[in-house]
Short mmCIF file of N, CA and C in Angstrom, two decimals:
data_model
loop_
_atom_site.label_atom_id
_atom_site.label_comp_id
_atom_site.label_asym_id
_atom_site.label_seq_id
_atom_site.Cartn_x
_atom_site.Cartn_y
_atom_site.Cartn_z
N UNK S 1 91.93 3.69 -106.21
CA UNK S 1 90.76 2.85 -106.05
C UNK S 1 90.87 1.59 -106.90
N UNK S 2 91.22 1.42 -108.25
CA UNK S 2 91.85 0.45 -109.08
C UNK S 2 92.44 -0.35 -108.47
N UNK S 3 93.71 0.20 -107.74
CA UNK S 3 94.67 -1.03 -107.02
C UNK S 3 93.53 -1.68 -105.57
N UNK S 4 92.53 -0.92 -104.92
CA UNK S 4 92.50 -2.02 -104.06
C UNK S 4 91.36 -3.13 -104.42
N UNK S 5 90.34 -2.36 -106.00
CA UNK S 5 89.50 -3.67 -106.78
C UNK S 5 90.75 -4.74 -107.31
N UNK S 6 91.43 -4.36 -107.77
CA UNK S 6 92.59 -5.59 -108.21
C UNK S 6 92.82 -6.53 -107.22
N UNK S 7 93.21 -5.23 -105.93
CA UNK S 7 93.94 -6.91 -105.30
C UNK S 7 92.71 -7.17 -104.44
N UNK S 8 91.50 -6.84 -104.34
CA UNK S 8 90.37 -7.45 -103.15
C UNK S 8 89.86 -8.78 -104.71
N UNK S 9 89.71 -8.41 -105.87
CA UNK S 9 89.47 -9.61 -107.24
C UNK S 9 90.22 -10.80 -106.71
N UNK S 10 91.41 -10.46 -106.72
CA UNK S 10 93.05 -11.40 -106.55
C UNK S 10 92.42 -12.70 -105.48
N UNK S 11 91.87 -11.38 -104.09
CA UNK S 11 92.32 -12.21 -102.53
C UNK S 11 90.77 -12.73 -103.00
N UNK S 12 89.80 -12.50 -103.60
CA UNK S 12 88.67 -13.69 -103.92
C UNK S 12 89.04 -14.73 -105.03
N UNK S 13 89.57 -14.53 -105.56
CA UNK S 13 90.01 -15.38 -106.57
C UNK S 13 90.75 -16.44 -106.08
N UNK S 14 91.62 -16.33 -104.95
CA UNK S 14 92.65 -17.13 -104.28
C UNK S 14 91.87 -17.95 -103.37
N UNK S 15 90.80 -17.27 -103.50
CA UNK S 15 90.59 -17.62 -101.44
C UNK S 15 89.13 -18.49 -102.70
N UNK S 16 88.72 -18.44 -103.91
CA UNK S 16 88.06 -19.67 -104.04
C UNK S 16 88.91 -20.26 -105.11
N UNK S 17 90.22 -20.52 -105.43
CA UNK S 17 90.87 -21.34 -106.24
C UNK S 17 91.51 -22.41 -105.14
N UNK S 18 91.86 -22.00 -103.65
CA UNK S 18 92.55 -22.53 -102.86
C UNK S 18 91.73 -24.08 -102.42
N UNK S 19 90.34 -23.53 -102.10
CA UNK S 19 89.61 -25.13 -101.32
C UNK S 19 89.16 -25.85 -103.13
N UNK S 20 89.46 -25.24 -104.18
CA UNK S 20 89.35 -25.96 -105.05
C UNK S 20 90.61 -27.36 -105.91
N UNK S 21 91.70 -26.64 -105.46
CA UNK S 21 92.91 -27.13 -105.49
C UNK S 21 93.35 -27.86 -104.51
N UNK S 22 92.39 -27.58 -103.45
CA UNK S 22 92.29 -28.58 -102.60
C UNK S 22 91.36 -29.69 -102.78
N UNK S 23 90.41 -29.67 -103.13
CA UNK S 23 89.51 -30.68 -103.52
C UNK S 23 90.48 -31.63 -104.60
N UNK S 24 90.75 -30.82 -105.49
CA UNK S 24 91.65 -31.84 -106.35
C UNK S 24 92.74 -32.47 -105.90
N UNK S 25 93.63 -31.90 -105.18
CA UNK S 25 94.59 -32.60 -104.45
C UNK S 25 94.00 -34.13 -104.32
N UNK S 26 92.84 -33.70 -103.47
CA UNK S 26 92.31 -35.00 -102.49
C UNK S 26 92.20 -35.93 -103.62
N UNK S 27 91.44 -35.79 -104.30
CA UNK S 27 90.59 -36.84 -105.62
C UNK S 27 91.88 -37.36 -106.30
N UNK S 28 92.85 -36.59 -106.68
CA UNK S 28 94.34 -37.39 -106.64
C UNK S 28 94.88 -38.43 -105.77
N UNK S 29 94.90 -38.49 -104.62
CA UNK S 29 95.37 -38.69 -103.44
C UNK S 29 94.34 -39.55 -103.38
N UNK S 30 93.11 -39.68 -103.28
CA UNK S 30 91.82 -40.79 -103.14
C UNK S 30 92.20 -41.83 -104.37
N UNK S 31 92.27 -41.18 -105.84
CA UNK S 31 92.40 -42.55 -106.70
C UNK S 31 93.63 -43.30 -106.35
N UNK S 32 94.95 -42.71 -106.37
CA UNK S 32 96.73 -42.99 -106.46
C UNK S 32 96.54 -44.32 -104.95
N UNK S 33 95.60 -43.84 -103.97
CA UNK S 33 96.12 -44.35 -102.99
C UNK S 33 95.12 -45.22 -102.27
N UNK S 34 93.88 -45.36 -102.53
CA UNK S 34 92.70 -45.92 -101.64
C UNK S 34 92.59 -47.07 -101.93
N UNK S 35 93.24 -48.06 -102.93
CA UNK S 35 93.42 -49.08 -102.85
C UNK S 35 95.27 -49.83 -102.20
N UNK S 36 95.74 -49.46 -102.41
CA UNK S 36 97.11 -49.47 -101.51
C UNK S 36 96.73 -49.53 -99.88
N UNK S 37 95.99 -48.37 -99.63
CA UNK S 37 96.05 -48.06 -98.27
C UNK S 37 94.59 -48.90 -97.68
N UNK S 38 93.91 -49.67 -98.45
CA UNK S 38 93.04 -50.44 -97.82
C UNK S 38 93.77 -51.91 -97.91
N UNK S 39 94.96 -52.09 -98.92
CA UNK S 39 95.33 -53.37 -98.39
C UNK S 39 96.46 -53.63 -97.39
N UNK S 40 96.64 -52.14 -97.18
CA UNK S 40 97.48 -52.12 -95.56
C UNK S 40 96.57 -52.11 -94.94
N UNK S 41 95.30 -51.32 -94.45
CA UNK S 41 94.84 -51.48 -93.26
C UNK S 41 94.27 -52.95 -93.28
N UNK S 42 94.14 -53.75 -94.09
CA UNK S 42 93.51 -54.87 -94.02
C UNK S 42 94.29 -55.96 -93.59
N UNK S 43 95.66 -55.85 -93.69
CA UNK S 43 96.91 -56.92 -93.14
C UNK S 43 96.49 -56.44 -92.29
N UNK S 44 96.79 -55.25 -91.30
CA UNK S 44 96.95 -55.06 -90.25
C UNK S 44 95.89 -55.04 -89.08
N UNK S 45 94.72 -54.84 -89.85
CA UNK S 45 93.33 -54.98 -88.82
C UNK S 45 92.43 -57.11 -89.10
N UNK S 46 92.86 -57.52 -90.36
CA UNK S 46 92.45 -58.68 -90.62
C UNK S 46 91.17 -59.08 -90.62
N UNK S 47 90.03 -57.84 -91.10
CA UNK S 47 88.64 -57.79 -91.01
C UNK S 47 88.63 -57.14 -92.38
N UNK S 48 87.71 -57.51 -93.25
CA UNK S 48 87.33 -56.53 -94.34
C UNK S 48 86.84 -55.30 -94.41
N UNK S 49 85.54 -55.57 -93.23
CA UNK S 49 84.13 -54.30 -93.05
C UNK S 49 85.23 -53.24 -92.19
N UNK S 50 86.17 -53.81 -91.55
CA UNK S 50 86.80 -52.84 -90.79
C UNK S 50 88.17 -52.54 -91.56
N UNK S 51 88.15 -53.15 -92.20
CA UNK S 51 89.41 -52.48 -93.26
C UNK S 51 88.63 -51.67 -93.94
N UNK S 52 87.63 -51.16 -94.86
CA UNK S 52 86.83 -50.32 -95.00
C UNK S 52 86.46 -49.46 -94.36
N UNK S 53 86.23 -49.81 -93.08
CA UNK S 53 85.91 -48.48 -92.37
C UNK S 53 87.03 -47.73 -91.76
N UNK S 54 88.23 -47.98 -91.75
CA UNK S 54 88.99 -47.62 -91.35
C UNK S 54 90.01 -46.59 -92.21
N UNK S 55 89.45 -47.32 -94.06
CA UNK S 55 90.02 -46.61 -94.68
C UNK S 55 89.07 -45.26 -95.21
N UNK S 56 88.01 -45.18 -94.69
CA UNK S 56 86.96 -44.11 -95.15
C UNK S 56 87.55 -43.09 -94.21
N UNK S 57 87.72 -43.68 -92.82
CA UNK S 57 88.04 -42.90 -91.45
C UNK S 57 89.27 -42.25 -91.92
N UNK S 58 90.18 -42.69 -92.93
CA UNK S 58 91.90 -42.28 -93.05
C UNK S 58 91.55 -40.95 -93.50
N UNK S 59 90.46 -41.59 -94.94
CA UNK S 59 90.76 -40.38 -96.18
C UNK S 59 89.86 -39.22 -95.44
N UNK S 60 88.92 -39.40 -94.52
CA UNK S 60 88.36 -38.14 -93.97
C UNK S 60 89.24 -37.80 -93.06
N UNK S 61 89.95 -38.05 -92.05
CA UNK S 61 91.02 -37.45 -91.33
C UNK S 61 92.25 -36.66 -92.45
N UNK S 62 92.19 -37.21 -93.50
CA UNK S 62 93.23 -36.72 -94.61
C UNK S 62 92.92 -35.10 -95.12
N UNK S 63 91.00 -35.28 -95.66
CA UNK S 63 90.64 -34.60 -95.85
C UNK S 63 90.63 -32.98 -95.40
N UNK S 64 90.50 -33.20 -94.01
CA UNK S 64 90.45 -32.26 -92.76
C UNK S 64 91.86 -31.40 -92.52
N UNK S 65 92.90 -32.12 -92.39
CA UNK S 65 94.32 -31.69 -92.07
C UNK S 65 94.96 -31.49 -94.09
N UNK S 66 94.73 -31.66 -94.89
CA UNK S 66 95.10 -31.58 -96.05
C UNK S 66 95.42 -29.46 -96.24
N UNK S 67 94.97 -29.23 -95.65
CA UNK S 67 95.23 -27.88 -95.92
C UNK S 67 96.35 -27.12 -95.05
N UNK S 68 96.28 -27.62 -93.97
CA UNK S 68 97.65 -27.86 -93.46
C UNK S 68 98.86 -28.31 -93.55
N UNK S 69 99.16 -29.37 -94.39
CA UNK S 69 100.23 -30.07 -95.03
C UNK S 69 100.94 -28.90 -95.75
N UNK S 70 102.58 -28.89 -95.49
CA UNK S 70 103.17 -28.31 -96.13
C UNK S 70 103.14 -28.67 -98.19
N UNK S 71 102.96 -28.06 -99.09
CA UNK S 71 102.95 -28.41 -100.23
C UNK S 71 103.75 -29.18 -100.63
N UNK S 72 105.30 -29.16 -100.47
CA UNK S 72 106.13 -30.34 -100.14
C UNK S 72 106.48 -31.44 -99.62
N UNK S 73 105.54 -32.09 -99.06
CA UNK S 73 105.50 -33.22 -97.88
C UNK S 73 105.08 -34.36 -99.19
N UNK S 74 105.74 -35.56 -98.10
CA UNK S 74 105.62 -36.69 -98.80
C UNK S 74 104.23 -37.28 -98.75
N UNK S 75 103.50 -37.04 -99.95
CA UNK S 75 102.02 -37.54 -99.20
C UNK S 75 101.25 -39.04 -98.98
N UNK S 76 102.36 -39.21 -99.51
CA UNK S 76 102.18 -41.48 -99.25
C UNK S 76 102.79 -41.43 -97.89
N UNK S 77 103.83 -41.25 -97.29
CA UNK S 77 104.12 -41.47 -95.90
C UNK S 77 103.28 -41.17 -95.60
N UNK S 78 102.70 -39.22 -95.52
CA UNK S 78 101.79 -39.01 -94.61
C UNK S 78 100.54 -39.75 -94.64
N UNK S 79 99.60 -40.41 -95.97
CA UNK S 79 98.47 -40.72 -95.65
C UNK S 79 98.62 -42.37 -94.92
N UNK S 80 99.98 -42.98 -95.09
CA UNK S 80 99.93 -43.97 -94.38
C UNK S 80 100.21 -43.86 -92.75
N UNK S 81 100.80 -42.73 -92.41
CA UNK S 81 101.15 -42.78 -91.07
C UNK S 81 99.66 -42.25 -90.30
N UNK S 82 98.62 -41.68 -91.10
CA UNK S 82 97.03 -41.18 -91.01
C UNK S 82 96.52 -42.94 -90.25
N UNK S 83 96.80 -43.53 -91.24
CA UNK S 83 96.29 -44.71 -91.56
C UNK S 83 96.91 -45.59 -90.29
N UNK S 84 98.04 -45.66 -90.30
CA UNK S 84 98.93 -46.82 -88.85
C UNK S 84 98.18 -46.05 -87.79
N UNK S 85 98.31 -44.81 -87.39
CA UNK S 85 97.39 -44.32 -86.41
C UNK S 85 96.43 -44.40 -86.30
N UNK S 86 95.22 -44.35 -87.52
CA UNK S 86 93.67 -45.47 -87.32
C UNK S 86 93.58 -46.64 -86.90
N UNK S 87 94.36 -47.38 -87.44
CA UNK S 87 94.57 -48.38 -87.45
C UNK S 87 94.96 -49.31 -85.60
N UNK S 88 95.84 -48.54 -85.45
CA UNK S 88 96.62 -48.71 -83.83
C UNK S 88 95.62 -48.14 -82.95
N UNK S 89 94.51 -47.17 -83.12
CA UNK S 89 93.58 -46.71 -81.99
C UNK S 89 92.56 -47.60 -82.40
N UNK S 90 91.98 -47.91 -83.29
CA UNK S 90 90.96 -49.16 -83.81
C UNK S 90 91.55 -50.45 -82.98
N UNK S 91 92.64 -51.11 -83.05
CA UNK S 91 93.46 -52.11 -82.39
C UNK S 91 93.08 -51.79 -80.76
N UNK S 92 93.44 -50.75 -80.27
CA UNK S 92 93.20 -50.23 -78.97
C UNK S 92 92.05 -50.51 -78.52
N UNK S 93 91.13 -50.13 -79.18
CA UNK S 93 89.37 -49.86 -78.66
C UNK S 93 89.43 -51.32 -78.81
N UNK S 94 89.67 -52.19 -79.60
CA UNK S 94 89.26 -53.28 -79.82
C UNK S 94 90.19 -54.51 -78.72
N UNK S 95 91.06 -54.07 -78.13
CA UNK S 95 91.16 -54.83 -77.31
C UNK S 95 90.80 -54.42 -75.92
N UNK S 96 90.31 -53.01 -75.77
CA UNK S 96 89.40 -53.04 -74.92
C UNK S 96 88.10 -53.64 -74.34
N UNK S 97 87.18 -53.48 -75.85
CA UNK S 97 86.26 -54.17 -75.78
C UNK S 97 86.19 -55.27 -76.52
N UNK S 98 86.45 -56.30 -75.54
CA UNK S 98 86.45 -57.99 -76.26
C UNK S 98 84.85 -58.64 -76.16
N UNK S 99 84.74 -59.12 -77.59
CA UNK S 99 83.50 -59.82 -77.71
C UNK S 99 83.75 -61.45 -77.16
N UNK S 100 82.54 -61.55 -76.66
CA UNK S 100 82.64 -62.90 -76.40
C UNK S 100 81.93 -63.58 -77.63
N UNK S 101 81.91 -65.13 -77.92
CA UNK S 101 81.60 -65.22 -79.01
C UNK S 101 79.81 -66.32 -78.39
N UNK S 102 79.08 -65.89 -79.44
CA UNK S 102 77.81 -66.34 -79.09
C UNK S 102 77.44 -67.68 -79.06
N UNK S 103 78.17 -68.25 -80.62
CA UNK S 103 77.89 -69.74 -80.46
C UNK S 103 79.38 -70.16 -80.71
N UNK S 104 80.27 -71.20 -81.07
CA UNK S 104 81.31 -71.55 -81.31
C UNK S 104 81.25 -71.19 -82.40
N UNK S 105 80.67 -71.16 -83.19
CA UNK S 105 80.89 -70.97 -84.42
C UNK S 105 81.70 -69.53 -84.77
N UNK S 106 81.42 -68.45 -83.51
CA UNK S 106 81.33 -67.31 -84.04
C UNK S 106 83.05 -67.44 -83.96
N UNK S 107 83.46 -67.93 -83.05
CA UNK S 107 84.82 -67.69 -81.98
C UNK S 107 86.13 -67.70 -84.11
N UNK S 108 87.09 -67.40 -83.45
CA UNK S 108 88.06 -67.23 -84.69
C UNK S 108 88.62 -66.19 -84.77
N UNK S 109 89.61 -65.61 -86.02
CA UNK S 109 89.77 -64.73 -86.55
C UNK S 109 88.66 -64.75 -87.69
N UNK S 110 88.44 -63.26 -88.29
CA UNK S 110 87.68 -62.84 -89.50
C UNK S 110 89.02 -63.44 -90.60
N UNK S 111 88.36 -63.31 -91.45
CA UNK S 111 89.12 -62.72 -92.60
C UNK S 111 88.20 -62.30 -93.86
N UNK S 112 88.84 -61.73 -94.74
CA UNK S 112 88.17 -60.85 -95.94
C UNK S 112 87.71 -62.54 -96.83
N UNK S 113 86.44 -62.64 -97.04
CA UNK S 113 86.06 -63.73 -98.09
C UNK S 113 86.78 -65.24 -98.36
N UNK S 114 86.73 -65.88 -96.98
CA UNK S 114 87.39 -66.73 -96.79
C UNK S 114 87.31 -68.10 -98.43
N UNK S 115 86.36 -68.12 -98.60
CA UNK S 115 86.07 -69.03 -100.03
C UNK S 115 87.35 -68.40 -101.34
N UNK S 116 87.25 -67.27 -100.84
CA UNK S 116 88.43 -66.33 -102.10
C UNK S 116 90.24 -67.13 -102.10
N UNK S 117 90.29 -67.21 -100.40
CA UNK S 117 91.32 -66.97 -100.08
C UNK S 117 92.09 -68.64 -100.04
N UNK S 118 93.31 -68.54 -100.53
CA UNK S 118 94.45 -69.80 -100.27
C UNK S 118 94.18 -70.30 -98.82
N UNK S 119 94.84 -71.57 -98.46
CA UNK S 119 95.11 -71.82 -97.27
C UNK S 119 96.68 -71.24 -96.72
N UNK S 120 96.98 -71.06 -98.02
CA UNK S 120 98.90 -70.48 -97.61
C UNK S 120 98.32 -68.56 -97.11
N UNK S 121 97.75 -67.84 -98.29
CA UNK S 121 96.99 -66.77 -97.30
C UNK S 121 96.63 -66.54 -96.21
N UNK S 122 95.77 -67.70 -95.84
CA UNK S 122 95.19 -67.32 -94.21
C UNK S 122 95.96 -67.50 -93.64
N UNK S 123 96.97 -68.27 -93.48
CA UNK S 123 97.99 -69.09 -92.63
C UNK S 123 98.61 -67.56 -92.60
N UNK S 124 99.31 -67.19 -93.77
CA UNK S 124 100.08 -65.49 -93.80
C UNK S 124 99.26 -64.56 -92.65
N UNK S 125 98.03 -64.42 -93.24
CA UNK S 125 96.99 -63.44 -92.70
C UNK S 125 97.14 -63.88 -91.08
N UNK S 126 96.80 -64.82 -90.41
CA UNK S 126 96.91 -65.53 -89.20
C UNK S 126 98.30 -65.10 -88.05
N UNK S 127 99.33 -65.79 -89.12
CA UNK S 127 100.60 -65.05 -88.75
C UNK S 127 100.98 -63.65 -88.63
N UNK S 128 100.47 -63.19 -89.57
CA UNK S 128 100.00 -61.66 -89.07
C UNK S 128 99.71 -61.02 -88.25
N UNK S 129 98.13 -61.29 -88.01
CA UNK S 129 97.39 -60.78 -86.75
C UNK S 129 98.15 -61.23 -85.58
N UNK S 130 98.90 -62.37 -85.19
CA UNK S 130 99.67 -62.83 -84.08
C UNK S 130 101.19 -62.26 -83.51
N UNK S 131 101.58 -60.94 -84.76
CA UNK S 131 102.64 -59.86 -84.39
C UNK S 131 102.13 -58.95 -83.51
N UNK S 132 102.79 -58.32 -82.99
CA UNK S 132 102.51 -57.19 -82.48
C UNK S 132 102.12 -56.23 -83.21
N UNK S 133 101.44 -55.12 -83.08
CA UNK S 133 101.25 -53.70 -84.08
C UNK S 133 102.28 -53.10 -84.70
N UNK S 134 103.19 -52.81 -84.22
CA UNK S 134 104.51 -52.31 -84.46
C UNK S 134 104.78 -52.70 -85.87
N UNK S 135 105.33 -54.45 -85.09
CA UNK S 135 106.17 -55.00 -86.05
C UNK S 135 105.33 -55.66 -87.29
N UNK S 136 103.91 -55.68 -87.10
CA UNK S 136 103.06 -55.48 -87.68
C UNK S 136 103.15 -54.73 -89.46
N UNK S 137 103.00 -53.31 -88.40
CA UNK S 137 103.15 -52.41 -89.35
C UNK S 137 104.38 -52.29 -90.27
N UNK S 138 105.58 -52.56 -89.75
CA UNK S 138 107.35 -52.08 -90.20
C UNK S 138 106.71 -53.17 -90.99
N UNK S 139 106.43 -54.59 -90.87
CA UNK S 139 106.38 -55.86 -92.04
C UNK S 139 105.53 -55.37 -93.08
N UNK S 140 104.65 -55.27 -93.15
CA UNK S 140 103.72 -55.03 -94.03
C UNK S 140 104.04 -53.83 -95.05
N UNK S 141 104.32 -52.82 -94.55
CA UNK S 141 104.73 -51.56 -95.64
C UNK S 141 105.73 -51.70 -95.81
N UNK S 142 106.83 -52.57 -95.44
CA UNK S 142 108.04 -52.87 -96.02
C UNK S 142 108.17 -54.19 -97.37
N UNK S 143 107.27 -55.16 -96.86
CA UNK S 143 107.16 -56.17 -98.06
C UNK S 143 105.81 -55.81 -98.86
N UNK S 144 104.91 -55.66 -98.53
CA UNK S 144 103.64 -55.87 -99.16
C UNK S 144 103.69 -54.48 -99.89
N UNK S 145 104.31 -52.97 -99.24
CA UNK S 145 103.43 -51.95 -100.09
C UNK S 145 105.19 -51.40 -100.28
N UNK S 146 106.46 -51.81 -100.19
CA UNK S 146 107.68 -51.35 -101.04
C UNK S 146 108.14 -50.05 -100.31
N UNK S 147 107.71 -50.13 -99.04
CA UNK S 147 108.32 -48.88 -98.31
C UNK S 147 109.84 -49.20 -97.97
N UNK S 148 110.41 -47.58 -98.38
CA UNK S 148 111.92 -47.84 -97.81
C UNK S 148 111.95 -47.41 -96.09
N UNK S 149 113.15 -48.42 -95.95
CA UNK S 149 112.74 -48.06 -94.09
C UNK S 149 112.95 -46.42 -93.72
N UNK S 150 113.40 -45.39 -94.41
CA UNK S 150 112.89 -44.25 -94.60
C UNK S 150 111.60 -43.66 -94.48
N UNK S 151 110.91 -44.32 -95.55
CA UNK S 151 109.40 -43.70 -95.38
C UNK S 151 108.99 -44.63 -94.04
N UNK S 152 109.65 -45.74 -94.04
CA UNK S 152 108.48 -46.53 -92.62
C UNK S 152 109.23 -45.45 -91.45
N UNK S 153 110.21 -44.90 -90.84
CA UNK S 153 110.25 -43.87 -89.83
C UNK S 153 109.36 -43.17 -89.71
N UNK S 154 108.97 -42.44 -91.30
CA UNK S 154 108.25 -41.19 -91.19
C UNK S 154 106.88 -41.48 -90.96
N UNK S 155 106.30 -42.82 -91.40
CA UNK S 155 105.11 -43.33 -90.94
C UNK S 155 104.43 -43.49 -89.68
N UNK S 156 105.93 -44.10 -89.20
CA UNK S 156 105.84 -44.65 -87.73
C UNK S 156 106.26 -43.56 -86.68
N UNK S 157 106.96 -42.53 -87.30
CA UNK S 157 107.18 -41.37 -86.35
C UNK S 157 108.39 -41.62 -85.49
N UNK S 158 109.44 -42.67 -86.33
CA UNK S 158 110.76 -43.14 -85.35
C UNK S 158 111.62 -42.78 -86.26
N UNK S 159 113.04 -43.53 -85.93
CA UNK S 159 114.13 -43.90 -86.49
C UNK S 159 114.55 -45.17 -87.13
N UNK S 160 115.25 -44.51 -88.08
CA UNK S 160 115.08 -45.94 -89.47
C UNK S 160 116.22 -46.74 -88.68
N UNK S 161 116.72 -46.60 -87.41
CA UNK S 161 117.55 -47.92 -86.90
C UNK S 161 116.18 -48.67 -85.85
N UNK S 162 115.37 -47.78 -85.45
CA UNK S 162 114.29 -48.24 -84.56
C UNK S 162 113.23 -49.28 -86.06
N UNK S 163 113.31 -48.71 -87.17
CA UNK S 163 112.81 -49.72 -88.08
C UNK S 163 113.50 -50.73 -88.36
N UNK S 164 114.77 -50.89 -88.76
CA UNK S 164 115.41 -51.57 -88.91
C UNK S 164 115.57 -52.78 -87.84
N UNK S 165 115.36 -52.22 -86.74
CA UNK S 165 115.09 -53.34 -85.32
C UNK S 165 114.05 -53.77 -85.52
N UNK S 166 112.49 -53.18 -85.58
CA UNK S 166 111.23 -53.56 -85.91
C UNK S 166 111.45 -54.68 -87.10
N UNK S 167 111.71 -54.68 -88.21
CA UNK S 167 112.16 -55.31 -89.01
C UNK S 167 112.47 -56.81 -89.06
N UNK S 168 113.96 -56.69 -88.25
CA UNK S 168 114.46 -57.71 -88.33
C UNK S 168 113.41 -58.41 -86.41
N UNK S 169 112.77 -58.55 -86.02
CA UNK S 169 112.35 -59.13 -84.64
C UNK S 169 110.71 -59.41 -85.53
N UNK S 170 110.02 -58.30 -86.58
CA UNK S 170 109.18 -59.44 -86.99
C UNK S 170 109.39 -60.12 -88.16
N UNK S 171 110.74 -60.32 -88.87
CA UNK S 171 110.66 -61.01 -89.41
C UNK S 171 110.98 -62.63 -89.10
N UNK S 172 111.55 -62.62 -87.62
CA UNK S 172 111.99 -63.89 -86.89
C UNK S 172 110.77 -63.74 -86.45
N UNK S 173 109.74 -63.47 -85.35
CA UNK S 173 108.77 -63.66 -85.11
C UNK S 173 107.10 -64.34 -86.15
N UNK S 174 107.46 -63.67 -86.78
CA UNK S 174 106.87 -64.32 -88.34
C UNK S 174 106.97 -65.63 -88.74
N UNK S 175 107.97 -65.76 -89.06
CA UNK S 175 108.78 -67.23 -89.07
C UNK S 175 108.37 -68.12 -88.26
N UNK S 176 108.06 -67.79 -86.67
CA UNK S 176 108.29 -68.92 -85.85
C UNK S 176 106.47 -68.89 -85.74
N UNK S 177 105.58 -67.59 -85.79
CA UNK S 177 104.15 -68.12 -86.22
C UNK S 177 104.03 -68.35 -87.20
N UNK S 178 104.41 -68.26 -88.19
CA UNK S 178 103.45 -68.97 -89.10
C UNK S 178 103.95 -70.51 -89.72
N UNK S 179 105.45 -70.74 -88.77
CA UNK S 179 105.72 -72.59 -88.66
C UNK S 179 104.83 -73.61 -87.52
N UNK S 180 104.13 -72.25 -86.77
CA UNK S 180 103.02 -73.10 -85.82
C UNK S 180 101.79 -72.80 -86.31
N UNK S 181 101.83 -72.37 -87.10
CA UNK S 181 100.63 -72.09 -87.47
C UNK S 181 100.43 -73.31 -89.22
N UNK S 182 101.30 -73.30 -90.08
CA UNK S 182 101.96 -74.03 -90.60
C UNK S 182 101.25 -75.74 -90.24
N UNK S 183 102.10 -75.98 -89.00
CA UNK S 183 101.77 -77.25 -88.32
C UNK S 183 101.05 -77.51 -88.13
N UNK S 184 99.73 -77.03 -87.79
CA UNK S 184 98.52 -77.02 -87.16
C UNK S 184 97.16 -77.06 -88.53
N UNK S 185 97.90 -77.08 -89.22
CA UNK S 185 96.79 -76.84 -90.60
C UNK S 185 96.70 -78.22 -91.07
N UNK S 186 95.27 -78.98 -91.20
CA UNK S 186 95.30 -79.98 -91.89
C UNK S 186 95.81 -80.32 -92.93
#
């Protein structure tokens, strides 16, 4: 009778140390990374309120599947590849539904606190939004957040020669918007 109070103690003990060690995980994983991963989604979506919401949307999708993650997994790839996938279905819906703009004034790109920002920034930011998603993404976590084209596979769910192509097409594409974009600036 001893051995099965021991181990029924054990399997309660486990079964409330487990969503606790999970909670901490997260709150690790929330400080290390929620500013990183809001200034990727923010290259890549080029809205603030929706770079915010997109990164609330990551860490609760994170939240949810976190207990599933093998204990060994890389958890910066994974919460960024959470994130390119918000990010790319947010992109989706949003070029579904196109706003028209109310007065001229409204018409443009957003950007995060334009008074904050350089004119060499927006011009970047501009050139940006005018990549594709993809190459989008391979640019941005490769220069801005120090990903090796390793982790960008595992992000992107390809092959680091399929990054390596992504790569090198937006970094010529880049180039040639943001020299028209460049031109066009008073």
């Amino acid at each position: 009778m001893a051995y099965v109070e021991v181990a029924m103690l054990s399997q309660a003990q486990s079964t409330t140390a487990a969503p606790r060690a999970l909670e901490e995980l997260f709150e690790r994983l929330y400080v290390q990374y929620h500013r990183p991963l809001f200034s990727y989604v923010l290259r890549l979506v080029g809205h603030w309120e929706q770079a915010e919401d997109l990164t609330q949307e990551t860490f609760v999708k994170a939240y949810h599947a976190l207990a599933r993650l093998p204990a060994d997994s890389n958890y910066r790839a994974w919460l960024y590849r959470i994130a390119t996938n918000t990010c790319y279905d947010a992109l989706r819906r949003k070029r579904l539904i196109q706003w028209l703009p109310f007065f001229d004034d409204d018409a443009g790109p957003q950007t995060d606190s334009p008074e904050h920002a350089t004119a060499e920034a927006l011009a970047v930011r501009t050139a940006l939004a005018q990549l594709p998603a993809d190459q989008r993404t391979c640019l941005v976590l490769y220069i801005y957040d120090s990903f090796s084209t390793e982790e960008i596979a595992q992000v992107m769910g390809c092959s680091r020669g399929a990054v390596k192509t992504r790569l090198f097409r937006a970094r010529e594409r880049f180039r040639q918007v943001y020299v028209g974009v460049e031109e066009r600036r008073p």
